[in-house]
């Protein structure tokens, strides 16, 4: 009986709160810490971040360390030492110092120490059966930090005793991180210091460092130092002083550190530039023989063992030359240019001060070539559980497993110009795992070949554009590409499809995180043939599909822009935007060429992502809007099917399979000829996801993460596609679109292997746009039988309302 009692008690204590081990009997030990931050000018996120900073100020001996067991149980580790108040009060002082860095110079602290005697069941040996009750003196410490009012910046000025440095600082003052009226924080002071260092290093001051600058502050209250013979004036001055105490301000000056080395305050120029394009790890600059080419005006000296690269190719990627003023940004651009060619595996630029002339540098580029040929092979898989359609007739329904193999071969240095040619072959197959309900296992298969030729510079009409389009007149990471892509797809018992595409394009960066891509021309041809009777009946039952599924030719152009921004004040926040605009037939359609099959349309879309990343959690939000406008007024009044939008799947509406939702309020009919290939000309979608790290399965290699997500969106047709007109629930209508939004919620686990993330998501269709009852909301009709009970009806309900997906990487 005692054994059963001990087992019961052990289960009870393990499933409750944190327990302590290896403490000294009869001595108090630290069991719990809590921190309360009162006052201050914080929003919710800023207050949470400030509290994390305060927790980080705890001394190691003032922390409570815990470890997880079996995901649920928590045990205090290591041996609980005897409590010492000295570490508590030192931690409190650390917290006040941390508040100084946030601009709260009047912060105060209070510490509440509480010791309670707690009777706990503890293990005497390793076995759970050897338990006994013991009295523990547990100490709980509560830190209360009173932030008070932040010290605001009254004035800020540069007081640099070198005219050239002063002029540069004043000219760029609008970019300063120090703003009048803002709280003075350590982060802003460091950011402003770094900004000035970068500014000076980009204007020839090669040796300038952060230690050469110093921020000076003055918080003197003038009202307390003025003496007046008028007693009423003295009362006014005292009142003003009290107001200053309640709203403290500070005057800031940026000065040159008096201890700065004068040699670091002079400009440097580039004397010689040496380029070693086939350097190796065993080479020495002085001992091994090199062939040398000297370019025009002796701007560069190219030294090599073998002529693997043409000189013009090397010089196009250089952003500095002999005689130039040293600029740090040109140093970084040159490194980036050579790195992004993909021709070298390692690139280094040495800067050597010349001993024979002060203020001159030799620049030495050492580049180790990569292998000329590269080969890659991989396997991709995706899985989706769904039962939207009758899988006996429609290969799109059921539990789908997609498998594909990819092989690519690349030559990285054609014609000694860094020109790359890539050959890629892909074969994919889609399997219907509900083979017991279908007359076949294979739904479709696909074979494609892609050839890409990439030139490491801009070629073609783009060179006619004004230089103001590019950063400093010279774009970064220049690339011109030619893509050719024939493919063959067989949708078994539906149709065969042959597609081919050719595109000529340019890619460049205005800035490091600003990418541009232009395709002109962009030609795509899709030939649909061998259409089965089953497919014809599907088109008859779904009239909107016949406008999309037909042979189509596209001749047009496109432009894409993407950017990423990280807030320097809040580096844990990241914003990214991607925008695309594409047209077909605007030029060729007016010339009357290829009238029969040429499609005319304009398509515009944009995606915005906002992420807040904390040490163990993240909140990520995404919004997508895309609109395609068909320009014909004939029987093909929608985009070609391979240009239409779709939603659903592991990276979209996760409660639906790929192409499984929409268009609009398309109802589910009792028909044997339904399809899950639901596409449209318009797509709107918003997503939110909360991510949380659970624990490390393999330290520094594999982390288990959990996520909670919600998605809302749908696709619509731009025009009325009903034969003969009339009300069309598939067409986008602004006053009804919010009623036709699908909504799903779900959860998932992520296995983060550092280099790749394996993701499992389960989504539930909270609101279904294809159901009229309750406007599609599921809550009123959900029962426990639906969720938990067996039987064909309940099983079908779960398959039609839940969707399970497997994906690689994060969805956005």
XYZ file of C-alpha atoms in Angstrom, residues 334-605:
272
model
C 33.926 44.275 -54.946
C 33.804 41.337 -52.547
C 30.064 40.926 -53.210
C 30.463 41.122 -56.998
C 33.088 38.402 -57.171
C 31.290 36.217 -54.620
C 27.988 36.272 -56.502
C 29.560 35.160 -59.769
C 29.845 31.683 -58.234
C 33.203 31.169 -59.945
C 35.416 31.399 -56.853
C 35.090 29.424 -53.621
C 37.054 31.896 -51.517
C 37.766 35.624 -51.987
C 39.932 37.842 -49.808
C 41.076 41.455 -50.147
C 44.189 42.473 -48.256
C 44.861 46.150 -47.520
C 48.538 46.946 -47.012
C 49.808 50.371 -45.930
C 52.754 51.507 -47.987
C 55.842 52.278 -45.940
C 57.325 54.600 -48.552
C 54.354 57.028 -48.608
C 51.975 57.981 -45.826
C 48.274 57.720 -46.612
C 48.587 55.158 -49.433
C 47.289 51.592 -49.608
C 47.980 48.584 -51.813
C 44.900 46.423 -52.456
C 45.574 42.706 -53.012
C 42.761 40.405 -54.226
C 43.382 36.709 -53.542
C 40.738 34.468 -55.158
C 40.678 30.679 -55.012
C 38.667 29.263 -57.980
C 35.815 26.820 -57.458
C 35.516 23.644 -59.478
C 34.503 24.351 -63.023
C 31.772 21.694 -63.103
C 29.144 21.035 -60.489
C 26.521 18.289 -60.195
C 23.476 18.158 -57.929
C 20.698 15.634 -57.354
C 17.825 15.694 -54.894
C 14.424 14.252 -54.140
C 11.364 16.289 -53.174
C 8.174 15.061 -51.532
C 4.837 16.589 -50.539
C 1.821 15.015 -48.897
C -1.737 16.273 -48.513
C -4.798 14.650 -46.945
C -8.121 15.685 -48.445
C -11.384 14.365 -49.790
C -13.040 17.224 -51.596
C -14.033 15.335 -54.659
C -15.165 11.973 -55.868
C -11.834 10.242 -56.309
C -13.346 7.597 -58.518
C -13.512 10.065 -61.361
C -11.286 12.943 -60.364
C -7.566 12.346 -59.928
C -7.206 15.561 -57.958
C -9.024 14.315 -54.854
C -7.979 12.010 -52.057
C -4.737 11.655 -50.141
C -2.056 12.856 -52.515
C 1.649 12.081 -52.446
C 3.924 13.993 -54.798
C 7.437 12.756 -55.565
C 10.020 14.318 -57.834
C 13.686 13.819 -58.656
C 15.953 16.610 -59.872
C 19.323 16.409 -61.575
C 21.452 19.377 -62.633
C 24.861 19.836 -64.237
C 26.570 23.227 -64.304
C 29.586 24.652 -66.109
C 30.658 27.728 -64.097
C 33.203 29.335 -66.425
C 32.386 29.211 -70.117
C 34.634 31.205 -72.430
C 36.746 32.279 -69.398
C 34.131 34.964 -68.722
C 32.358 33.448 -65.719
C 29.420 32.536 -67.979
C 27.422 29.705 -66.401
C 25.334 27.105 -68.191
C 23.031 24.856 -66.189
C 21.214 21.767 -67.462
C 18.410 20.566 -65.182
C 16.107 17.570 -65.611
C 13.075 16.986 -63.408
C 10.704 14.049 -63.254
C 7.685 14.094 -60.965
C 4.758 11.828 -60.224
C 1.572 12.395 -58.208
C 0.133 9.351 -56.443
C -3.397 8.877 -55.148
C -3.045 6.919 -51.910
C -6.814 6.280 -51.789
C -6.298 3.506 -54.297
C -9.165 1.499 -52.772
C -11.563 4.265 -53.837
C -9.961 4.978 -57.190
C -9.328 2.967 -60.306
C -5.653 4.003 -60.440
C -2.756 4.945 -58.199
C -0.927 7.402 -60.498
C -2.738 10.674 -61.125
C -0.152 12.409 -63.256
C 3.488 12.492 -64.213
C 5.731 15.209 -65.558
C 9.079 15.435 -67.323
C 10.846 18.745 -67.872
C 14.226 20.071 -68.986
C 15.580 23.527 -68.190
C 18.595 25.171 -69.728
C 19.884 28.410 -68.213
C 22.750 30.506 -69.549
C 23.868 33.244 -67.170
C 26.209 36.107 -68.070
C 27.808 38.045 -65.142
C 26.898 41.464 -66.595
C 23.969 43.372 -68.049
C 23.353 42.847 -71.754
C 20.605 43.939 -74.102
C 18.169 46.891 -74.073
C 18.604 47.512 -70.344
C 21.793 49.404 -71.096
C 19.648 52.084 -72.761
C 18.030 52.954 -69.415
C 19.300 56.062 -67.563
C 22.048 55.450 -65.025
C 19.857 57.025 -62.323
C 17.953 53.702 -62.227
C 21.003 52.105 -60.664
C 22.888 52.610 -57.442
C 25.704 55.163 -57.951
C 25.394 54.651 -61.693
C 26.654 51.051 -61.473
C 24.296 48.194 -60.502
C 25.416 45.512 -58.071
C 25.446 41.759 -58.781
C 24.784 42.156 -62.502
C 23.408 39.167 -64.350
C 21.851 38.465 -67.743
C 20.140 35.139 -68.303
C 18.527 33.124 -71.073
C 16.098 30.403 -69.968
C 14.719 27.621 -72.140
C 12.214 25.214 -70.601
C 10.310 22.489 -72.507
C 8.115 20.128 -70.450
C 5.581 17.371 -70.901
C 2.746 16.579 -68.461
C 0.286 13.698 -68.611
C -2.858 13.926 -66.493
C -4.026 10.350 -66.778
C -7.516 9.991 -68.255
C -7.798 13.786 -68.558
C -5.369 15.419 -71.001
C -1.775 15.723 -72.163
C 0.104 19.008 -72.039
C 3.227 20.155 -73.859
C 4.745 23.451 -72.689
C 7.781 25.410 -73.750
C 9.186 28.728 -72.644
C 12.018 31.059 -73.621
C 12.970 34.172 -71.668
C 15.721 36.771 -71.910
C 16.252 38.707 -68.701
C 18.411 40.934 -66.527
C 18.932 40.861 -62.784
C 20.702 43.388 -60.582
C 20.689 44.940 -57.117
C 20.278 48.660 -56.498
C 21.390 48.030 -52.945
C 22.427 44.872 -51.112
C 18.826 43.977 -50.201
C 17.048 45.434 -53.261
C 16.769 42.981 -56.172
C 15.349 43.730 -59.627
C 14.522 41.281 -62.417
C 13.366 42.219 -65.932
C 12.303 39.684 -68.561
C 12.006 40.982 -72.123
C 10.909 39.141 -74.089
C 9.152 36.365 -72.192
C 7.605 33.705 -74.469
C 5.554 30.749 -73.234
C 3.514 28.268 -75.238
C 1.131 25.642 -73.851
C -0.437 23.016 -76.116
C -3.325 20.967 -74.675
C -4.173 17.740 -76.518
C -5.613 14.227 -76.099
C -8.482 15.527 -73.986
C -10.550 12.635 -72.654
C -14.332 12.362 -72.430
C -14.012 12.596 -68.635
C -12.227 15.928 -68.961
C -14.824 17.214 -71.419
C -17.557 16.334 -68.910
C -15.611 18.152 -66.179
C -15.503 21.261 -68.384
C -19.216 20.911 -69.044
C -20.001 20.640 -65.314
C -17.617 23.521 -64.493
C -18.041 26.087 -67.299
C -15.497 28.503 -65.845
C -12.708 25.997 -66.578
C -13.223 26.033 -70.330
C -11.987 29.611 -70.498
C -8.709 28.641 -68.868
C -7.892 25.139 -70.121
C -6.985 25.654 -73.743
C -3.946 26.097 -75.944
C -2.336 29.462 -75.253
C 0.631 31.569 -76.388
C 2.207 34.323 -74.289
C 4.571 36.932 -75.705
C 5.292 39.741 -73.302
C 7.534 41.034 -70.544
C 7.707 41.178 -66.755
C 9.370 43.087 -63.929
C 9.961 41.888 -60.348
C 11.228 43.772 -57.321
C 12.053 42.427 -53.880
C 13.484 44.059 -50.781
C 14.203 43.250 -47.149
C 14.410 45.811 -44.353
C 15.609 45.283 -40.791
C 14.835 48.093 -38.378
C 18.171 49.255 -36.851
C 16.359 50.325 -33.668
C 14.627 46.947 -33.416
C 16.897 44.403 -35.183
C 14.508 41.592 -34.271
C 11.896 43.006 -36.666
C 12.132 42.218 -40.369
C 9.983 43.458 -43.231
C 10.120 42.106 -46.762
C 8.225 42.944 -49.926
C 8.036 41.290 -53.325
C 6.173 42.815 -56.252
C 5.619 41.567 -59.823
C 4.026 42.974 -62.949
C 3.611 40.935 -66.123
C 1.981 41.576 -69.476
C 1.301 39.614 -72.625
C 0.123 40.773 -76.024
C 0.192 44.525 -75.385
C 2.657 44.981 -78.238
C 2.261 41.859 -80.364
C -1.525 41.851 -80.086
C -1.709 45.289 -81.668
C 0.462 44.072 -84.537
C -2.109 41.380 -85.280
C 0.389 38.529 -84.986
C -0.680 35.088 -83.672
C -4.261 36.286 -83.296
C -5.758 32.866 -82.695
C -3.702 31.682 -79.713
C -2.036 34.830 -78.334
C -3.369 35.755 -74.892
C -3.562 39.387 -73.844
C -3.520 40.269 -70.157
C -1.897 42.320 -67.423
C -1.061 40.682 -64.099
C 0.091 42.489 -60.929
C 0.748 41.024 -57.485
